[in-house]
Amino acid sequence: MSYWIHPDAEAELGDAAIYYAEHVNRRIAEAFLAEFERVRDLLLENQHRGPHGDLGLRVYHFNRFPYSVIYGVDVDRGPQIYAITHQSRDPLYWTPWI
């Protein structure tokens, strides 16, 4: 099974990794990206892991980092990732993307 990630969500992921690399260190940035991959792999195994969130989508929280993946379930195409959001942001800022 595969997954889809919205271009703006992919940009968020990259921006967060760059922020960690520039303001903390490269190893933390790499750990952040590895955490995204871990979450992605869990969602590929079982898309129903995260609790229901807004707009009928689901939310799955990162470990060690204050980020969440906002995604939809698609049994044919795999998880549909709409946002990778910092948990202190307005929880619906990404809704214009869908």
PDB file of N, CA and C in Angstrom:
ATOM      1  N   MET A   1       0.853  -1.184   0.000  1.00  0.00           N
ATOM      2  CA  MET A   1       0.000   0.000   0.000  1.00  0.00           C
ATOM      3  C   MET A   1       0.892   1.237   0.000  1.00  0.00           C
ATOM      4  N   SER A   2       0.383   2.294  -0.584  1.00  0.00           N
ATOM      5  CA  SER A   2       1.110   3.553  -0.638  1.00  0.00           C
ATOM      6  C   SER A   2       0.372   4.602   0.189  1.00  0.00           C
ATOM      7  N   TYR A   3       0.807   5.820   0.068  1.00  0.00           N
ATOM      8  CA  TYR A   3       0.165   6.947   0.745  1.00  0.00           C
ATOM      9  C   TYR A   3       0.303   8.162  -0.158  1.00  0.00           C
ATOM     10  N   TRP A   4      -0.480   9.185   0.169  1.00  0.00           N
ATOM     11  CA  TRP A   4      -0.410  10.456  -0.543  1.00  0.00           C
ATOM     12  C   TRP A   4      -0.185  11.539   0.503  1.00  0.00           C
ATOM     13  N   ILE A   5       0.622  12.519   0.143  1.00  0.00           N
ATOM     14  CA  ILE A   5       0.853  13.656   1.040  1.00  0.00           C
ATOM     15  C   ILE A   5       0.620  14.946   0.248  1.00  0.00           C
ATOM     16  N   HIS A   6      -0.192  15.810   0.819  1.00  0.00           N
ATOM     17  CA  HIS A   6      -0.478  17.094   0.180  1.00  0.00           C
ATOM     18  C   HIS A   6       0.832  17.875   0.047  1.00  0.00           C
ATOM     19  N   PRO A   7       1.048  18.575  -1.052  1.00  0.00           N
ATOM     20  CA  PRO A   7       2.288  19.340  -1.223  1.00  0.00           C
ATOM     21  C   PRO A   7       2.558  20.319  -0.074  1.00  0.00           C
ATOM     22  N   ASP A   8       1.517  20.952   0.467  1.00  0.00           N
ATOM     23  CA  ASP A   8       1.732  21.880   1.581  1.00  0.00           C
ATOM     24  C   ASP A   8       2.146  21.130   2.849  1.00  0.00           C
ATOM     25  N   ALA A   9       1.639  19.924   3.037  1.00  0.00           N
ATOM     26  CA  ALA A   9       2.049  19.113   4.185  1.00  0.00           C
ATOM     27  C   ALA A   9       3.504  18.684   4.029  1.00  0.00           C
ATOM     28  N   GLU A  10       3.883  18.336   2.812  1.00  0.00           N
ATOM     29  CA  GLU A  10       5.272  17.965   2.555  1.00  0.00           C
ATOM     30  C   GLU A  10       6.201  19.157   2.810  1.00  0.00           C
ATOM     31  N   ALA A  11       5.745  20.345   2.432  1.00  0.00           N
ATOM     32  CA  ALA A  11       6.526  21.558   2.696  1.00  0.00           C
ATOM     33  C   ALA A  11       6.644  21.806   4.193  1.00  0.00           C
ATOM     34  N   GLU A  12       5.563  21.564   4.938  1.00  0.00           N
ATOM     35  CA  GLU A  12       5.611  21.714   6.400  1.00  0.00           C
ATOM     36  C   GLU A  12       6.659  20.784   7.004  1.00  0.00           C
ATOM     37  N   LEU A  13       6.680  19.553   6.539  1.00  0.00           N
ATOM     38  CA  LEU A  13       7.640  18.575   7.034  1.00  0.00           C
ATOM     39  C   LEU A  13       9.062  19.071   6.787  1.00  0.00           C
ATOM     40  N   GLY A  14       9.320  19.522   5.587  1.00  0.00           N
ATOM     41  CA  GLY A  14      10.649  20.037   5.258  1.00  0.00           C
ATOM     42  C   GLY A  14      11.008  21.276   6.045  1.00  0.00           C
ATOM     43  N   ASP A  15      10.065  22.195   6.192  1.00  0.00           N
ATOM     44  CA  ASP A  15      10.323  23.421   6.954  1.00  0.00           C
ATOM     45  C   ASP A  15      10.653  23.112   8.414  1.00  0.00           C
ATOM     46  N   ALA A  16       9.917  22.166   8.997  1.00  0.00           N
ATOM     47  CA  ALA A  16      10.176  21.800  10.389  1.00  0.00           C
ATOM     48  C   ALA A  16      11.553  21.162  10.531  1.00  0.00           C
ATOM     49  N   ALA A  17      11.927  20.316   9.596  1.00  0.00           N
ATOM     50  CA  ALA A  17      13.249  19.684   9.648  1.00  0.00           C
ATOM     51  C   ALA A  17      14.353  20.738   9.511  1.00  0.00           C
ATOM     52  N   ILE A  18      14.160  21.685   8.614  1.00  0.00           N
ATOM     53  CA  ILE A  18      15.145  22.763   8.457  1.00  0.00           C
ATOM     54  C   ILE A  18      15.235  23.587   9.736  1.00  0.00           C
ATOM     55  N   TYR A  19      14.094  23.889  10.338  1.00  0.00           N
ATOM     56  CA  TYR A  19      14.095  24.645  11.585  1.00  0.00           C
ATOM     57  C   TYR A  19      14.906  23.904  12.658  1.00  0.00           C
ATOM     58  N   TYR A  20      14.648  22.621  12.826  1.00  0.00           N
ATOM     59  CA  TYR A  20      15.389  21.849  13.827  1.00  0.00           C
ATOM     60  C   TYR A  20      16.884  21.829  13.513  1.00  0.00           C
ATOM     61  N   ALA A  21      17.239  21.674  12.238  1.00  0.00           N
ATOM     62  CA  ALA A  21      18.654  21.639  11.861  1.00  0.00           C
ATOM     63  C   ALA A  21      19.348  22.966  12.153  1.00  0.00           C
ATOM     64  N   GLU A  22      18.651  24.073  11.892  1.00  0.00           N
ATOM     65  CA  GLU A  22      19.261  25.395  12.073  1.00  0.00           C
ATOM     66  C   GLU A  22      19.235  25.875  13.516  1.00  0.00           C
ATOM     67  N   HIS A  23      18.210  25.502  14.286  1.00  0.00           N
ATOM     68  CA  HIS A  23      18.055  26.035  15.634  1.00  0.00           C
ATOM     69  C   HIS A  23      18.417  25.061  16.751  1.00  0.00           C
ATOM     70  N   VAL A  24      18.507  23.788  16.423  1.00  0.00           N
ATOM     71  CA  VAL A  24      18.904  22.801  17.431  1.00  0.00           C
ATOM     72  C   VAL A  24      20.163  22.128  16.896  1.00  0.00           C
ATOM     73  N   ASN A  25      20.003  21.033  16.171  1.00  0.00           N
ATOM     74  CA  ASN A  25      21.140  20.431  15.474  1.00  0.00           C
ATOM     75  C   ASN A  25      20.646  19.423  14.437  1.00  0.00           C
ATOM     76  N   ARG A  26      21.572  18.983  13.628  1.00  0.00           N
ATOM     77  CA  ARG A  26      21.222  18.100  12.514  1.00  0.00           C
ATOM     78  C   ARG A  26      20.651  16.761  12.990  1.00  0.00           C
ATOM     79  N   ARG A  27      21.193  16.223  14.076  1.00  0.00           N
ATOM     80  CA  ARG A  27      20.689  14.932  14.568  1.00  0.00           C
ATOM     81  C   ARG A  27      19.234  15.014  14.987  1.00  0.00           C
ATOM     82  N   ILE A  28      18.832  16.125  15.572  1.00  0.00           N
ATOM     83  CA  ILE A  28      17.426  16.301  15.961  1.00  0.00           C
ATOM     84  C   ILE A  28      16.556  16.396  14.714  1.00  0.00           C
ATOM     85  N   ALA A  29      17.037  17.103  13.695  1.00  0.00           N
ATOM     86  CA  ALA A  29      16.288  17.186  12.432  1.00  0.00           C
ATOM     87  C   ALA A  29      16.119  15.803  11.821  1.00  0.00           C
ATOM     88  N   GLU A  30      17.168  15.006  11.843  1.00  0.00           N
ATOM     89  CA  GLU A  30      17.082  13.645  11.316  1.00  0.00           C
ATOM     90  C   GLU A  30      16.128  12.792  12.150  1.00  0.00           C
ATOM     91  N   ALA A  31      16.153  12.974  13.471  1.00  0.00           N
ATOM     92  CA  ALA A  31      15.233  12.240  14.346  1.00  0.00           C
ATOM     93  C   ALA A  31      13.789  12.638  14.064  1.00  0.00           C
ATOM     94  N   PHE A  32      13.564  13.912  13.780  1.00  0.00           N
ATOM     95  CA  PHE A  32      12.225  14.385  13.433  1.00  0.00           C
ATOM     96  C   PHE A  32      11.727  13.692  12.163  1.00  0.00           C
ATOM     97  N   LEU A  33      12.563  13.652  11.140  1.00  0.00           N
ATOM     98  CA  LEU A  33      12.169  12.995   9.890  1.00  0.00           C
ATOM     99  C   LEU A  33      11.965  11.489  10.095  1.00  0.00           C
ATOM    100  N   ALA A  34      12.799  10.880  10.922  1.00  0.00           N
ATOM    101  CA  ALA A  34      12.630   9.455  11.234  1.00  0.00           C
ATOM    102  C   ALA A  34      11.312   9.215  11.970  1.00  0.00           C
ATOM    103  N   GLU A  35      10.919  10.150  12.824  1.00  0.00           N
ATOM    104  CA  GLU A  35       9.647  10.019  13.531  1.00  0.00           C
ATOM    105  C   GLU A  35       8.481  10.110  12.549  1.00  0.00           C
ATOM    106  N   PHE A  36       8.570  11.017  11.582  1.00  0.00           N
ATOM    107  CA  PHE A  36       7.530  11.052  10.550  1.00  0.00           C
ATOM    108  C   PHE A  36       7.452   9.709   9.828  1.00  0.00           C
ATOM    109  N   GLU A  37       8.594   9.149   9.459  1.00  0.00           N
ATOM    110  CA  GLU A  37       8.597   7.864   8.759  1.00  0.00           C
ATOM    111  C   GLU A  37       7.997   6.760   9.625  1.00  0.00           C
ATOM    112  N   ARG A  38       8.266   6.781  10.919  1.00  0.00           N
ATOM    113  CA  ARG A  38       7.691   5.798  11.827  1.00  0.00           C
ATOM    114  C   ARG A  38       6.166   5.917  11.842  1.00  0.00           C
ATOM    115  N   VAL A  39       5.675   7.159  11.973  1.00  0.00           N
ATOM    116  CA  VAL A  39       4.230   7.395  11.982  1.00  0.00           C
ATOM    117  C   VAL A  39       3.623   6.977  10.643  1.00  0.00           C
ATOM    118  N   ARG A  40       4.251   7.359   9.572  1.00  0.00           N
ATOM    119  CA  ARG A  40       3.751   6.976   8.241  1.00  0.00           C
ATOM    120  C   ARG A  40       3.647   5.459   8.117  1.00  0.00           C
ATOM    121  N   ASP A  41       4.680   4.750   8.564  1.00  0.00           N
ATOM    122  CA  ASP A  41       4.667   3.295   8.477  1.00  0.00           C
ATOM    123  C   ASP A  41       3.562   2.687   9.337  1.00  0.00           C
ATOM    124  N   LEU A  42       3.328   3.254  10.523  1.00  0.00           N
ATOM    125  CA  LEU A  42       2.229   2.773  11.362  1.00  0.00           C
ATOM    126  C   LEU A  42       0.889   2.973  10.676  1.00  0.00           C
ATOM    127  N   LEU A  43       0.732   4.114  10.032  1.00  0.00           N
ATOM    128  CA  LEU A  43      -0.521   4.395   9.336  1.00  0.00           C
ATOM    129  C   LEU A  43      -0.691   3.512   8.095  1.00  0.00           C
ATOM    130  N   LEU A  44       0.410   3.151   7.475  1.00  0.00           N
ATOM    131  CA  LEU A  44       0.330   2.228   6.349  1.00  0.00           C
ATOM    132  C   LEU A  44      -0.124   0.847   6.812  1.00  0.00           C
ATOM    133  N   GLU A  45       0.297   0.456   8.009  1.00  0.00           N
ATOM    134  CA  GLU A  45      -0.117  -0.828   8.579  1.00  0.00           C
ATOM    135  C   GLU A  45      -1.591  -0.817   8.972  1.00  0.00           C
ATOM    136  N   ASN A  46      -2.035   0.295   9.541  1.00  0.00           N
ATOM    137  CA  ASN A  46      -3.417   0.390  10.024  1.00  0.00           C
ATOM    138  C   ASN A  46      -3.838   1.854  10.014  1.00  0.00           C
ATOM    139  N   GLN A  47      -4.613   2.239   9.033  1.00  0.00           N
ATOM    140  CA  GLN A  47      -5.037   3.632   8.891  1.00  0.00           C
ATOM    141  C   GLN A  47      -5.982   4.091   9.995  1.00  0.00           C
ATOM    142  N   HIS A  48      -6.539   3.171  10.741  1.00  0.00           N
ATOM    143  CA  HIS A  48      -7.517   3.524  11.768  1.00  0.00           C
ATOM    144  C   HIS A  48      -6.880   3.737  13.145  1.00  0.00           C
ATOM    145  N   ARG A  49      -5.570   3.883  13.215  1.00  0.00           N
ATOM    146  CA  ARG A  49      -4.862   4.056  14.488  1.00  0.00           C
ATOM    147  C   ARG A  49      -5.213   5.367  15.185  1.00  0.00           C
ATOM    148  N   GLY A  50      -5.231   6.437  14.459  1.00  0.00           N
ATOM    149  CA  GLY A  50      -5.441   7.743  15.068  1.00  0.00           C
ATOM    150  C   GLY A  50      -6.905   7.998  15.375  1.00  0.00           C
ATOM    151  N   PRO A  51      -7.164   8.790  16.408  1.00  0.00           N
ATOM    152  CA  PRO A  51      -8.557   9.120  16.732  1.00  0.00           C
ATOM    153  C   PRO A  51      -9.161  10.056  15.680  1.00  0.00           C
ATOM    154  N   HIS A  52     -10.470  10.082  15.651  1.00  0.00           N
ATOM    155  CA  HIS A  52     -11.174  10.985  14.749  1.00  0.00           C
ATOM    156  C   HIS A  52     -10.909  12.432  15.160  1.00  0.00           C
ATOM    157  N   GLY A  53     -10.706  13.263  14.166  1.00  0.00           N
ATOM    158  CA  GLY A  53     -10.505  14.685  14.401  1.00  0.00           C
ATOM    159  C   GLY A  53     -11.557  15.484  13.658  1.00  0.00           C
ATOM    160  N   ASP A  54     -11.195  16.679  13.266  1.00  0.00           N
ATOM    161  CA  ASP A  54     -12.120  17.566  12.560  1.00  0.00           C
ATOM    162  C   ASP A  54     -12.335  17.119  11.121  1.00  0.00           C
ATOM    163  N   LEU A  55     -13.479  17.458  10.572  1.00  0.00           N
ATOM    164  CA  LEU A  55     -13.828  17.257   9.168  1.00  0.00           C
ATOM    165  C   LEU A  55     -13.786  15.789   8.738  1.00  0.00           C
ATOM    166  N   GLY A  56     -13.979  14.884   9.690  1.00  0.00           N
ATOM    167  CA  GLY A  56     -13.993  13.468   9.365  1.00  0.00           C
ATOM    168  C   GLY A  56     -12.618  12.870   9.143  1.00  0.00           C
ATOM    169  N   LEU A  57     -11.580  13.625   9.411  1.00  0.00           N
ATOM    170  CA  LEU A  57     -10.215  13.134   9.251  1.00  0.00           C
ATOM    171  C   LEU A  57      -9.718  12.571  10.580  1.00  0.00           C
ATOM    172  N   ARG A  58      -8.544  12.004  10.561  1.00  0.00           N
ATOM    173  CA  ARG A  58      -7.939  11.434  11.762  1.00  0.00           C
ATOM    174  C   ARG A  58      -6.655  12.180  12.099  1.00  0.00           C
ATOM    175  N   VAL A  59      -6.212  12.005  13.340  1.00  0.00           N
ATOM    176  CA  VAL A  59      -5.022  12.678  13.846  1.00  0.00           C
ATOM    177  C   VAL A  59      -4.116  11.630  14.480  1.00  0.00           C
ATOM    178  N   TYR A  60      -2.826  11.712  14.197  1.00  0.00           N
ATOM    179  CA  TYR A  60      -1.867  10.837  14.867  1.00  0.00           C
ATOM    180  C   TYR A  60      -0.711  11.702  15.332  1.00  0.00           C
ATOM    181  N   HIS A  61      -0.408  11.637  16.623  1.00  0.00           N
ATOM    182  CA  HIS A  61       0.620  12.488  17.230  1.00  0.00           C
ATOM    183  C   HIS A  61       1.997  11.834  17.159  1.00  0.00           C
ATOM    184  N   PHE A  62       2.992  12.660  16.913  1.00  0.00           N
ATOM    185  CA  PHE A  62       4.381  12.214  16.959  1.00  0.00           C
ATOM    186  C   PHE A  62       4.762  11.930  18.411  1.00  0.00           C
ATOM    187  N   ASN A  63       5.744  11.074  18.597  1.00  0.00           N
ATOM    188  CA  ASN A  63       6.422  10.943  19.890  1.00  0.00           C
ATOM    189  C   ASN A  63       7.615  11.894  19.858  1.00  0.00           C
ATOM    190  N   ARG A  64       7.990  12.447  20.990  1.00  0.00           N
ATOM    191  CA  ARG A  64       9.176  13.300  21.142  1.00  0.00           C
ATOM    192  C   ARG A  64       9.085  14.672  20.483  1.00  0.00           C
ATOM    193  N   PHE A  65       8.146  14.892  19.603  1.00  0.00           N
ATOM    194  CA  PHE A  65       8.033  16.168  18.906  1.00  0.00           C
ATOM    195  C   PHE A  65       6.580  16.641  18.974  1.00  0.00           C
ATOM    196  N   PRO A  66       6.368  17.952  19.097  1.00  0.00           N
ATOM    197  CA  PRO A  66       4.998  18.471  19.217  1.00  0.00           C
ATOM    198  C   PRO A  66       4.294  18.631  17.862  1.00  0.00           C
ATOM    199  N   TYR A  67       4.255  17.565  17.096  1.00  0.00           N
ATOM    200  CA  TYR A  67       3.653  17.573  15.771  1.00  0.00           C
ATOM    201  C   TYR A  67       2.611  16.466  15.659  1.00  0.00           C
ATOM    202  N   SER A  68       1.677  16.676  14.751  1.00  0.00           N
ATOM    203  CA  SER A  68       0.651  15.681  14.461  1.00  0.00           C
ATOM    204  C   SER A  68       0.469  15.562  12.956  1.00  0.00           C
ATOM    205  N   VAL A  69       0.077  14.373  12.525  1.00  0.00           N
ATOM    206  CA  VAL A  69      -0.293  14.130  11.137  1.00  0.00           C
ATOM    207  C   VAL A  69      -1.814  14.145  11.072  1.00  0.00           C
ATOM    208  N   ILE A  70      -2.352  14.943  10.173  1.00  0.00           N
ATOM    209  CA  ILE A  70      -3.791  14.977   9.912  1.00  0.00           C
ATOM    210  C   ILE A  70      -3.993  14.215   8.604  1.00  0.00           C
ATOM    211  N   TYR A  71      -4.821  13.182   8.659  1.00  0.00           N
ATOM    212  CA  TYR A  71      -4.941  12.330   7.480  1.00  0.00           C
ATOM    213  C   TYR A  71      -6.339  11.756   7.325  1.00  0.00           C
ATOM    214  N   GLY A  72      -6.624  11.351   6.116  1.00  0.00           N
ATOM    215  CA  GLY A  72      -7.865  10.665   5.816  1.00  0.00           C
ATOM    216  C   GLY A  72      -7.582   9.212   5.486  1.00  0.00           C
ATOM    217  N   VAL A  73      -8.558   8.372   5.732  1.00  0.00           N
ATOM    218  CA  VAL A  73      -8.460   6.949   5.425  1.00  0.00           C
ATOM    219  C   VAL A  73      -8.935   6.720   3.997  1.00  0.00           C
ATOM    220  N   ASP A  74      -8.146   5.993   3.250  1.00  0.00           N
ATOM    221  CA  ASP A  74      -8.539   5.581   1.897  1.00  0.00           C
ATOM    222  C   ASP A  74      -8.090   4.128   1.741  1.00  0.00           C
ATOM    223  N   VAL A  75      -9.021   3.212   1.793  1.00  0.00           N
ATOM    224  CA  VAL A  75      -8.684   1.788   1.787  1.00  0.00           C
ATOM    225  C   VAL A  75      -7.991   1.354   0.500  1.00  0.00           C
ATOM    226  N   ASP A  76      -8.195   2.058  -0.591  1.00  0.00           N
ATOM    227  CA  ASP A  76      -7.570   1.690  -1.861  1.00  0.00           C
ATOM    228  C   ASP A  76      -6.201   2.335  -2.065  1.00  0.00           C
ATOM    229  N   ARG A  77      -6.068   3.584  -1.670  1.00  0.00           N
ATOM    230  CA  ARG A  77      -4.829   4.335  -1.939  1.00  0.00           C
ATOM    231  C   ARG A  77      -3.937   4.528  -0.725  1.00  0.00           C
ATOM    232  N   GLY A  78      -4.396   4.153   0.452  1.00  0.00           N
ATOM    233  CA  GLY A  78      -3.607   4.348   1.665  1.00  0.00           C
ATOM    234  C   GLY A  78      -3.898   5.693   2.303  1.00  0.00           C
ATOM    235  N   PRO A  79      -3.208   6.014   3.388  1.00  0.00           N
ATOM    236  CA  PRO A  79      -3.454   7.268   4.104  1.00  0.00           C
ATOM    237  C   PRO A  79      -3.273   8.476   3.188  1.00  0.00           C
ATOM    238  N   GLN A  80      -4.163   9.430   3.358  1.00  0.00           N
ATOM    239  CA  GLN A  80      -4.122  10.679   2.593  1.00  0.00           C
ATOM    240  C   GLN A  80      -3.747  11.782   3.583  1.00  0.00           C
ATOM    241  N   ILE A  81      -2.489  12.201   3.577  1.00  0.00           N
ATOM    242  CA  ILE A  81      -1.966  13.136   4.571  1.00  0.00           C
ATOM    243  C   ILE A  81      -2.210  14.570   4.097  1.00  0.00           C
ATOM    244  N   TYR A  82      -2.967  15.311   4.895  1.00  0.00           N
ATOM    245  CA  TYR A  82      -3.315  16.691   4.546  1.00  0.00           C
ATOM    246  C   TYR A  82      -2.473  17.730   5.272  1.00  0.00           C
ATOM    247  N   ALA A  83      -1.952  17.382   6.444  1.00  0.00           N
ATOM    248  CA  ALA A  83      -1.151  18.351   7.198  1.00  0.00           C
ATOM    249  C   ALA A  83      -0.212  17.620   8.134  1.00  0.00           C
ATOM    250  N   ILE A  84       0.942  18.241   8.358  1.00  0.00           N
ATOM    251  CA  ILE A  84       1.871  17.837   9.404  1.00  0.00           C
ATOM    252  C   ILE A  84       2.045  19.100  10.225  1.00  0.00           C
ATOM    253  N   THR A  85       1.305  19.159  11.304  1.00  0.00           N
ATOM    254  CA  THR A  85       1.117  20.424  11.989  1.00  0.00           C
ATOM    255  C   THR A  85       1.732  20.455  13.381  1.00  0.00           C
ATOM    256  N   HIS A  86       2.314  21.605  13.707  1.00  0.00           N
ATOM    257  CA  HIS A  86       2.778  21.831  15.070  1.00  0.00           C
ATOM    258  C   HIS A  86       1.544  21.916  15.960  1.00  0.00           C
ATOM    259  N   GLN A  87       1.583  21.288  17.109  1.00  0.00           N
ATOM    260  CA  GLN A  87       0.407  21.187  17.966  1.00  0.00           C
ATOM    261  C   GLN A  87      -0.007  22.506  18.610  1.00  0.00           C
ATOM    262  N   SER A  88       0.815  23.536  18.504  1.00  0.00           N
ATOM    263  CA  SER A  88       0.424  24.834  19.073  1.00  0.00           C
ATOM    264  C   SER A  88      -0.262  25.739  18.043  1.00  0.00           C
ATOM    265  N   ARG A  89      -0.331  25.300  16.798  1.00  0.00           N
ATOM    266  CA  ARG A  89      -0.981  26.107  15.758  1.00  0.00           C
ATOM    267  C   ARG A  89      -2.489  25.989  15.853  1.00  0.00           C
ATOM    268  N   ASP A  90      -3.170  26.910  15.217  1.00  0.00           N
ATOM    269  CA  ASP A  90      -4.615  26.835  15.066  1.00  0.00           C
ATOM    270  C   ASP A  90      -4.928  25.478  14.457  1.00  0.00           C
ATOM    271  N   PRO A  91      -5.758  24.674  15.092  1.00  0.00           N
ATOM    272  CA  PRO A  91      -5.949  23.311  14.622  1.00  0.00           C
ATOM    273  C   PRO A  91      -6.599  23.166  13.248  1.00  0.00           C
ATOM    274  N   LEU A  92      -7.179  24.214  12.714  1.00  0.00           N
ATOM    275  CA  LEU A  92      -7.832  24.099  11.404  1.00  0.00           C
ATOM    276  C   LEU A  92      -7.208  24.994  10.330  1.00  0.00           C
ATOM    277  N   TYR A  93      -5.992  25.485  10.550  1.00  0.00           N
ATOM    278  CA  TYR A  93      -5.375  26.381   9.575  1.00  0.00           C
ATOM    279  C   TYR A  93      -5.232  25.727   8.198  1.00  0.00           C
ATOM    280  N   TRP A  94      -5.116  24.418   8.147  1.00  0.00           N
ATOM    281  CA  TRP A  94      -4.847  23.688   6.919  1.00  0.00           C
ATOM    282  C   TRP A  94      -6.105  23.372   6.106  1.00  0.00           C
ATOM    283  N   THR A  95      -7.290  23.669   6.629  1.00  0.00           N
ATOM    284  CA  THR A  95      -8.530  23.257   5.952  1.00  0.00           C
ATOM    285  C   THR A  95      -8.687  23.812   4.532  1.00  0.00           C
ATOM    286  N   PRO A  96      -8.148  24.969   4.184  1.00  0.00           N
ATOM    287  CA  PRO A  96      -8.292  25.394   2.778  1.00  0.00           C
ATOM    288  C   PRO A  96      -7.588  24.456   1.795  1.00  0.00           C
ATOM    289  N   TRP A  97      -6.704  23.595   2.283  1.00  0.00           N
ATOM    290  CA  TRP A  97      -5.956  22.697   1.409  1.00  0.00           C
ATOM    291  C   TRP A  97      -6.796  21.532   0.912  1.00  0.00           C
ATOM    292  N   ILE A  98      -7.911  21.249   1.594  1.00  0.00           N
ATOM    293  CA  ILE A  98      -8.668  20.059   1.177  1.00  0.00           C
ATOM    294  C   ILE A  98      -9.855  20.438   0.317  1.00  0.00           C
TER     295      ILE A  98
END
